[in-house]
Coordinates of C-alpha atoms in Angstrom, one line a residue:
Chain A
M1 CA 73.0 108.3 106.0
E2 CA 74.8 105.1 107.0
A3 CA 78.5 104.7 106.2
L4 CA 80.3 101.5 106.0
L5 CA 84.1 101.2 106.3
A6 CA 85.7 97.9 105.6
I7 CA 89.2 97.3 107.0
G8 CA 91.3 94.5 105.7
T9 CA 94.3 93.5 107.8
R10 CA 97.0 90.9 107.9
K11 CA 94.8 88.8 110.2
G12 CA 91.2 89.3 109.0
L13 CA 88.5 91.9 108.2
W14 CA 86.9 94.4 110.5
L15 CA 83.7 96.4 109.6
A16 CA 82.9 99.7 111.0
R17 CA 79.4 101.4 110.6
S18 CA 78.3 104.8 111.4
S19 CA 74.7 106.1 111.2
N20 CA 75.2 109.5 112.6
G21 CA 77.2 111.3 110.0
R22 CA 80.4 109.4 110.7
A23 CA 80.7 110.8 114.2
D24 CA 80.6 107.4 116.0
W25 CA 81.5 104.0 114.7
Q26 CA 80.4 100.5 115.6
V27 CA 83.2 98.1 114.9
T28 CA 82.8 94.3 114.4
G29 CA 85.3 91.7 113.7
P30 CA 87.4 89.8 113.1
H31 CA 85.5 88.5 110.1
L32 CA 87.4 86.0 107.9
P33 CA 90.0 85.6 110.7
M34 CA 93.6 84.6 110.1
T35 CA 93.6 85.6 106.5
D36 CA 95.5 88.4 104.8
I37 CA 93.1 90.7 103.2
Y38 CA 94.9 92.8 100.5
A39 CA 91.8 93.5 98.4
L40 CA 88.3 94.8 99.2
A41 CA 85.5 96.1 97.2
I42 CA 82.0 97.4 98.2
D43 CA 80.0 96.8 95.0
Q44 CA 76.7 98.7 95.0
R45 CA 75.8 98.3 91.3
A46 CA 73.0 95.9 92.0
G47 CA 71.4 98.2 94.5
S48 CA 72.3 96.4 97.7
P49 CA 75.9 96.2 98.8
R50 CA 78.0 93.2 98.0
L51 CA 81.4 92.9 99.8
L52 CA 84.2 91.2 98.0
A53 CA 87.4 90.3 99.7
G54 CA 90.6 88.9 98.4
V55 CA 91.7 86.5 101.2
T56 CA 94.8 84.5 101.7
S57 CA 95.2 81.9 104.4
E58 CA 98.8 81.0 105.2
H59 CA 97.7 77.3 105.3
W60 CA 94.9 77.0 102.8
G61 CA 95.9 79.4 100.1
P62 CA 94.2 82.4 98.3
G63 CA 90.6 83.0 97.2
V64 CA 87.8 85.5 96.9
A65 CA 85.0 85.7 99.5
T66 CA 81.8 87.5 98.9
S67 CA 79.1 88.6 101.3
D68 CA 75.6 89.9 100.4
D69 CA 74.5 90.6 104.0
L70 CA 77.3 93.1 105.1
G71 CA 79.6 90.4 106.5
V72 CA 77.2 88.3 108.5
T73 CA 77.9 85.3 106.2
W74 CA 80.5 84.8 103.5
Q75 CA 80.5 82.6 100.4
E76 CA 83.2 81.1 98.4
P77 CA 82.4 78.9 95.4
E78 CA 83.5 75.2 95.5
Q79 CA 85.8 75.8 92.5
A80 CA 88.6 78.2 93.0
P81 CA 87.3 81.6 91.9
I82 CA 90.6 82.6 90.5
S83 CA 92.8 79.9 89.0
F84 CA 95.6 80.0 86.5
P85 CA 95.0 77.8 83.4
E86 CA 97.1 74.6 83.4
D87 CA 99.2 75.7 80.4
T88 CA 100.5 78.8 82.2
G89 CA 102.3 76.6 84.8
A90 CA 101.5 79.4 87.3
A91 CA 99.7 79.3 90.6
L92 CA 97.8 82.1 92.3
E93 CA 99.7 83.6 95.2
R94 CA 97.5 86.5 96.3
V95 CA 94.6 88.7 95.1
W96 CA 95.8 92.3 95.4
Q97 CA 92.9 94.2 93.8
L98 CA 89.2 93.7 93.2
T99 CA 87.6 96.4 91.0
P100 CA 84.0 96.5 89.8
A101 CA 83.8 97.8 86.3
P102 CA 81.2 100.0 84.8
E103 CA 79.6 97.1 82.9
P104 CA 77.1 95.1 85.0
D105 CA 78.5 92.1 86.8
V106 CA 82.1 92.7 85.5
V107 CA 84.8 92.7 88.2
Y108 CA 88.5 92.8 87.6
A109 CA 91.1 91.2 89.8
G110 CA 94.7 92.1 89.9
V111 CA 96.8 89.3 91.3
E112 CA 100.3 88.0 92.2
P113 CA 102.1 86.8 90.1
S114 CA 101.4 89.8 87.9
A115 CA 98.2 89.0 86.0
L116 CA 94.7 90.4 85.4
F117 CA 91.6 88.3 85.7
R118 CA 88.1 89.3 84.6
S119 CA 84.8 88.1 86.1
A120 CA 81.5 88.4 84.2
D121 CA 79.4 87.1 87.2
G122 CA 80.0 89.7 89.9
G123 CA 83.2 88.2 91.2
R124 CA 82.2 84.5 91.6
S125 CA 84.4 83.2 88.8
F126 CA 87.3 84.8 86.9
E127 CA 89.1 84.2 83.6
L128 CA 92.7 85.1 82.9
V129 CA 93.2 88.1 80.5
R130 CA 95.6 86.3 78.2
G131 CA 96.8 89.4 76.3
L132 CA 98.6 90.8 79.3
W133 CA 99.9 87.4 80.6
E134 CA 101.4 86.8 77.2
H135 CA 102.9 90.2 76.9
P136 CA 106.6 90.0 75.7
H137 CA 107.7 92.2 78.5
R138 CA 106.4 89.8 81.2
P139 CA 109.7 87.9 81.6
Q140 CA 111.4 91.3 82.5
W141 CA 108.9 92.3 85.1
T142 CA 110.5 91.8 88.5
P143 CA 109.1 91.6 92.0
G144 CA 109.2 94.6 94.4
F145 CA 109.6 93.9 98.1
G146 CA 106.0 93.1 98.5
G147 CA 105.8 90.7 95.6
M148 CA 105.2 90.9 91.8
A149 CA 101.6 91.9 91.5
I150 CA 99.0 93.9 89.7
H151 CA 97.8 96.1 92.5
T152 CA 95.9 98.7 90.5
V153 CA 93.1 98.2 88.0
L154 CA 91.3 101.1 86.5
P155 CA 88.5 100.3 84.0
H156 CA 87.6 103.3 81.9
P157 CA 84.3 104.7 83.1
T158 CA 82.7 104.9 79.6
E159 CA 84.9 102.7 77.3
P160 CA 84.6 99.1 78.3
E161 CA 87.5 98.0 76.1
H162 CA 89.8 100.5 77.8
V163 CA 91.6 99.4 81.0
T164 CA 94.7 100.6 82.8
V165 CA 96.7 98.5 85.2
A166 CA 99.8 99.1 87.3
M167 CA 102.2 96.7 88.9
S168 CA 105.2 96.4 91.0
T169 CA 107.6 96.2 89.5
G170 CA 106.7 96.8 85.9
G171 CA 104.9 100.1 85.7
V172 CA 101.7 101.2 84.1
Y173 CA 100.1 99.3 81.1
D174 CA 97.1 100.2 79.1
T175 CA 94.7 98.4 76.7
T176 CA 92.2 99.9 74.4
D177 CA 91.0 96.6 72.8
G178 CA 89.6 94.8 75.7
G179 CA 92.8 93.3 76.9
K180 CA 94.1 91.8 73.6
T181 CA 97.1 94.2 73.4
W182 CA 98.8 96.3 76.1
A183 CA 101.1 99.2 75.8
P184 CA 103.5 100.4 78.5
A185 CA 102.4 103.9 79.7
N186 CA 105.3 105.3 81.8
R187 CA 106.8 108.1 79.7
G188 CA 108.2 110.8 81.9
I189 CA 108.4 108.6 85.0
H190 CA 111.9 108.6 86.5
V191 CA 113.5 105.7 88.2
K192 CA 116.4 105.6 90.7
F193 CA 116.9 101.9 90.8
L194 CA 117.7 101.0 87.2
P195 CA 120.6 101.9 84.9
E196 CA 118.2 103.7 82.6
E197 CA 116.6 106.8 84.2
Y198 CA 113.5 106.8 82.0
P199 CA 112.9 103.3 80.8
E200 CA 109.9 102.2 78.7
F201 CA 108.7 100.0 81.6
G202 CA 110.1 98.6 84.9
Q203 CA 108.9 101.5 87.0
C204 CA 107.9 100.7 90.6
V205 CA 104.5 102.4 90.7
H206 CA 102.8 102.2 94.0
K207 CA 99.3 103.4 93.2
V208 CA 97.4 105.1 90.4
A209 CA 94.1 106.9 90.8
R210 CA 91.7 108.9 88.7
H211 CA 88.2 110.5 88.8
P212 CA 85.5 109.0 86.7
A213 CA 84.3 112.4 85.4
R214 CA 87.8 113.2 84.1
P215 CA 89.2 109.9 83.0
D216 CA 92.1 111.2 80.9
T217 CA 93.7 112.6 84.1
L218 CA 95.6 110.1 86.2
Y219 CA 97.7 110.5 89.3
A220 CA 100.5 108.2 90.4
Q221 CA 102.4 107.7 93.6
N222 CA 105.6 105.8 92.7
H223 CA 108.6 104.5 94.5
H224 CA 110.1 108.0 94.5
G225 CA 108.0 110.2 92.4
V226 CA 104.5 111.7 92.4
Y227 CA 103.0 112.3 88.9
R228 CA 100.1 113.5 87.0
S229 CA 99.0 112.6 83.4
D230 CA 96.5 114.5 81.4
D231 CA 96.6 112.4 78.3
H232 CA 95.6 109.1 79.8
A233 CA 99.0 107.9 80.8
K234 CA 100.7 108.7 77.5
S235 CA 103.0 111.1 79.4
W236 CA 103.5 112.0 83.0
Q237 CA 104.7 115.2 84.8
S238 CA 106.0 115.5 88.3
I239 CA 103.7 117.0 91.0
A240 CA 106.0 116.3 93.9
D241 CA 106.9 119.9 94.6
G242 CA 105.4 121.0 97.9
L243 CA 105.5 117.5 99.4
P244 CA 108.0 116.7 102.2
S245 CA 108.9 113.5 100.3
D246 CA 108.2 112.1 96.9
F247 CA 107.9 108.6 98.4
G248 CA 104.7 107.0 99.7
F249 CA 102.2 104.4 98.8
P250 CA 98.5 105.6 98.5
M251 CA 97.1 108.0 96.0
V252 CA 93.3 108.8 96.3
V253 CA 91.0 111.1 94.3
H254 CA 88.2 112.9 95.9
P255 CA 84.8 111.3 94.9
H256 CA 83.3 114.6 93.5
K257 CA 86.3 116.9 92.8
P258 CA 88.7 115.6 90.2
E259 CA 91.4 118.1 91.2
V260 CA 91.4 117.1 94.9
I261 CA 93.9 114.3 95.7
Y262 CA 95.3 112.8 98.9
N263 CA 98.5 110.9 99.7
F264 CA 100.6 110.0 102.7
P265 CA 104.3 110.8 102.3
L266 CA 107.0 108.8 103.9
Q267 CA 110.6 109.7 104.4
A268 CA 112.7 107.3 102.2
D269 CA 114.6 105.2 101.5
E270 CA 116.7 105.0 104.6
H271 CA 113.8 105.8 107.0
R272 CA 110.4 104.8 105.8
F273 CA 108.6 106.9 108.4
P274 CA 106.4 109.9 108.2
P275 CA 108.8 112.9 108.3
D276 CA 109.7 113.8 111.9
G277 CA 107.2 111.2 113.2
R278 CA 104.3 113.4 112.3
C279 CA 101.1 111.7 111.1
R280 CA 100.1 113.8 108.1
V281 CA 97.8 113.3 105.2
Y282 CA 98.7 115.6 102.3
R283 CA 95.9 117.1 100.2
S284 CA 96.1 119.0 96.9
E285 CA 93.1 121.0 95.7
D286 CA 94.7 121.9 92.3
G287 CA 95.6 118.5 90.9
G288 CA 99.1 118.5 92.5
G289 CA 100.1 122.1 91.9
S290 CA 100.3 122.7 95.6
W291 CA 99.9 120.6 98.8
T292 CA 98.6 121.1 102.3
A293 CA 99.5 119.0 105.3
L294 CA 96.3 117.9 107.1
S295 CA 96.9 117.7 110.8
G296 CA 93.6 118.3 112.7
G297 CA 93.3 115.6 115.3
L298 CA 96.3 113.6 114.0
P299 CA 99.4 112.7 116.1
D300 CA 102.0 115.5 116.0
N301 CA 104.9 113.2 117.0
G302 CA 105.8 109.7 117.7
F303 CA 104.1 108.2 114.7
Y304 CA 106.5 105.8 113.1
S305 CA 104.1 103.7 111.1
A306 CA 103.3 103.6 107.4
V307 CA 100.2 103.7 105.3
L308 CA 100.1 101.1 102.6
R309 CA 99.0 101.5 99.0
D310 CA 95.4 100.5 99.5
A311 CA 95.1 101.6 103.1
M312 CA 93.6 105.0 102.2
C313 CA 90.2 105.7 100.6
V314 CA 87.3 108.1 100.3
D315 CA 83.6 107.4 100.6
D316 CA 81.0 108.9 98.2
A317 CA 79.2 111.2 100.6
D318 CA 79.0 115.0 100.3
P319 CA 81.0 116.2 102.1
A320 CA 83.3 113.2 101.4
G321 CA 84.8 111.1 104.1
V322 CA 88.5 110.3 104.0
Y323 CA 90.0 107.3 105.7
F324 CA 93.4 105.7 106.3
G325 CA 94.7 102.7 108.2
S326 CA 98.3 102.2 109.4
R327 CA 100.6 99.3 109.8
S328 CA 100.3 99.8 113.5
G329 CA 96.6 98.9 113.3
E330 CA 95.0 102.3 113.7
V331 CA 92.3 103.5 111.5
W332 CA 91.5 107.2 111.1
A333 CA 88.5 108.9 109.6
S334 CA 87.6 112.4 108.5
A335 CA 84.0 113.4 107.9
D336 CA 85.0 116.8 106.3
E337 CA 87.3 115.9 103.5
G338 CA 90.5 115.8 105.7
E339 CA 90.1 118.9 107.9
H340 CA 89.5 117.0 111.1
W341 CA 90.3 113.4 112.0
Q342 CA 89.2 110.9 114.6
R343 CA 90.4 107.5 115.4
V344 CA 87.8 104.8 114.4
V345 CA 89.7 101.9 116.0
E346 CA 93.2 101.0 117.2
H347 CA 95.3 97.9 118.1
L348 CA 94.2 96.0 115.0
P349 CA 96.8 93.9 113.1
D350 CA 98.6 95.7 110.2
V351 CA 96.0 97.4 108.0
L352 CA 96.4 96.4 104.4
C353 CA 93.4 98.0 102.8
V354 CA 90.3 100.1 103.5
R355 CA 87.2 100.7 101.5
A356 CA 84.3 102.9 102.4
A357 CA 80.8 103.7 101.0
V358 CA 77.5 105.2 101.9
I359 CA 75.0 102.2 102.1
Chain B
M1 CA 91.5 51.8 100.7
A2 CA 93.6 54.4 102.4
K3 CA 92.1 56.6 105.1
V4 CA 92.5 60.4 105.0
H5 CA 92.2 62.1 108.4
L6 CA 91.1 65.7 108.1
P7 CA 91.9 68.5 110.6
S8 CA 88.8 70.1 112.2
M9 CA 89.1 73.3 110.1
L10 CA 88.6 71.4 106.9
R11 CA 85.7 69.1 107.9
P12 CA 82.9 71.6 107.1
I13 CA 83.9 71.6 103.4
A14 CA 84.0 67.8 103.3
G15 CA 80.5 67.0 104.6
D16 CA 81.6 67.3 108.3
Q17 CA 83.5 64.0 107.9
T18 CA 86.5 63.3 110.0
V19 CA 87.9 60.5 107.8
L20 CA 87.6 60.0 104.1
E21 CA 88.3 56.7 102.3
V22 CA 90.3 57.0 99.0
E23 CA 91.3 54.5 96.4
G24 CA 94.2 56.5 94.9
A25 CA 97.5 54.7 94.9
T26 CA 99.5 57.9 95.7
I27 CA 98.9 61.1 97.6
A28 CA 98.5 62.9 94.2
A29 CA 96.0 60.3 93.0
A30 CA 94.1 60.6 96.3
L31 CA 93.9 64.3 95.9
D32 CA 92.7 64.0 92.4
E33 CA 89.9 61.8 93.8
L34 CA 89.1 64.4 96.4
R35 CA 89.1 67.1 93.7
D36 CA 86.1 65.4 92.1
R37 CA 84.3 64.8 95.4
Y38 CA 85.1 68.0 97.3
P39 CA 86.7 70.7 95.1
A40 CA 86.7 73.2 97.9
L41 CA 88.8 70.8 100.0
E42 CA 91.3 69.8 97.4
R43 CA 92.2 73.4 96.5
R44 CA 93.1 74.1 100.1
L45 CA 95.6 71.2 100.0
R46 CA 97.3 72.0 96.7
D47 CA 97.4 74.9 94.2
E48 CA 96.3 74.7 90.6
S49 CA 99.7 73.6 89.4
G50 CA 99.4 70.5 91.6
A51 CA 102.0 71.6 94.2
L52 CA 101.2 70.7 97.8
R53 CA 100.5 73.9 99.8
R54 CA 103.6 74.8 101.7
Y55 CA 102.2 74.9 105.2
V56 CA 100.0 71.8 105.0
N57 CA 101.7 68.6 106.1
F58 CA 100.7 65.1 104.9
Y59 CA 101.7 62.3 107.3
V60 CA 101.7 58.8 105.7
D61 CA 101.5 56.3 108.5
G62 CA 103.3 58.8 110.7
E63 CA 106.0 60.0 108.3
E64 CA 105.7 63.4 106.6
C65 CA 105.5 62.9 102.8
R66 CA 108.2 65.5 102.0
R67 CA 110.6 63.1 103.7
L68 CA 109.3 60.3 101.4
A69 CA 108.3 60.9 97.8
G70 CA 106.2 64.0 98.3
A71 CA 102.9 63.9 96.3
D72 CA 104.1 60.7 94.7
T73 CA 104.3 58.9 98.0
P74 CA 102.4 55.6 97.6
L75 CA 99.3 54.9 99.7
A76 CA 98.7 51.2 100.3
A77 CA 95.4 49.7 101.6
R78 CA 94.8 50.8 105.1
T79 CA 97.4 53.5 105.0
E80 CA 96.6 56.3 107.4
L81 CA 97.1 59.7 105.7
M82 CA 96.9 62.5 108.3
I83 CA 96.6 66.1 107.1
I84 CA 97.9 68.5 109.6
P85 CA 98.4 72.3 109.2
S86 CA 102.0 73.1 110.0
V87 CA 103.2 75.7 112.4
A88 CA 103.0 79.0 110.5
G89 CA 102.0 82.6 110.8
G90 CA 102.5 85.1 113.6

């Protein structure tokens, strides 16, 4: 078994490979140097892995780069792969999410300013999903600290017309007609930063995840609030009891066990650090009913870094690997579903996203 | 014709040329011309709304275009248009 771990940072991409059960890692990089990499995907639908990276150069702007040889060479089409149509008056700021869909060659991109794009050619060119862009709520979506972006895209595993997205700050939206119409899907999600405690939309969701075998169950980490939905986002219930904080960014589902989820709580809002400076991943094995702090090999003190919304992931091996990267440029891996951790690499730039797969 | 001087980082997407000759009467018109010849180059200089990228500077005979008329700054024959990435990033 060979595992590939792609690490997107504020200054480029690093790739780590392990051929001995994820015991040792060979790290290469920087690839795509001096670009922010907020979005990564390892697309294996065609048999051989294609890497997709949402890159932003401070000077030369945003784009999508792809590699079919595991990062040795990268391609970007002549024409901008993602471009707002002229009549929108908008310009692409950043690609936040690249998600291969169950249909062959379909890839979704969530971007800033908040919009969804769809590719039918494996991520080489994309088209704006007009129904969401023209949503009457859009003028009322507001930027979070990180920007106003669609950072989560969840195509339904068996219903191509059904896609769920999440954005900061706007909340969760759902379409069941291929993107023509979108409904807010935030009932039950509490907010602390608006006059209305349970608004129809406007929530600051940080990440939403689900397991493909149980698509009606969704898990969300919000800006204060950890939630579960069992009716495909029609309603949400808190699962924050048992966590040291209801604040954090990532939310990840185990690749084979729909009830096993991972997150990384931060004390908030005054101190956005792991509680007591302890580096801890929290795992629930019962869909959020109870939580366990995972500490094997992780720093017990002095860890004052954060893990961002896409900087935690799992691979698809059995047992599954779990990974996270910190804003202090450390990347940690567990080959046994979170029981024991080892540091893959340190001293990188801020880690923005990680993605892993068995190749 | 005006001459557009490219920084080294952009030359590989413009046929490895250092200087391009353009007929456009303004910076915007020159970039429209480049869009047809080298789309990958043009989109690194301005976004799809036509705005010049924030951290790319366009010097027209030594004067940065934002102190002139921005993208509407005229380019006369033999004008030297230098494209220089600004100081940015950490």
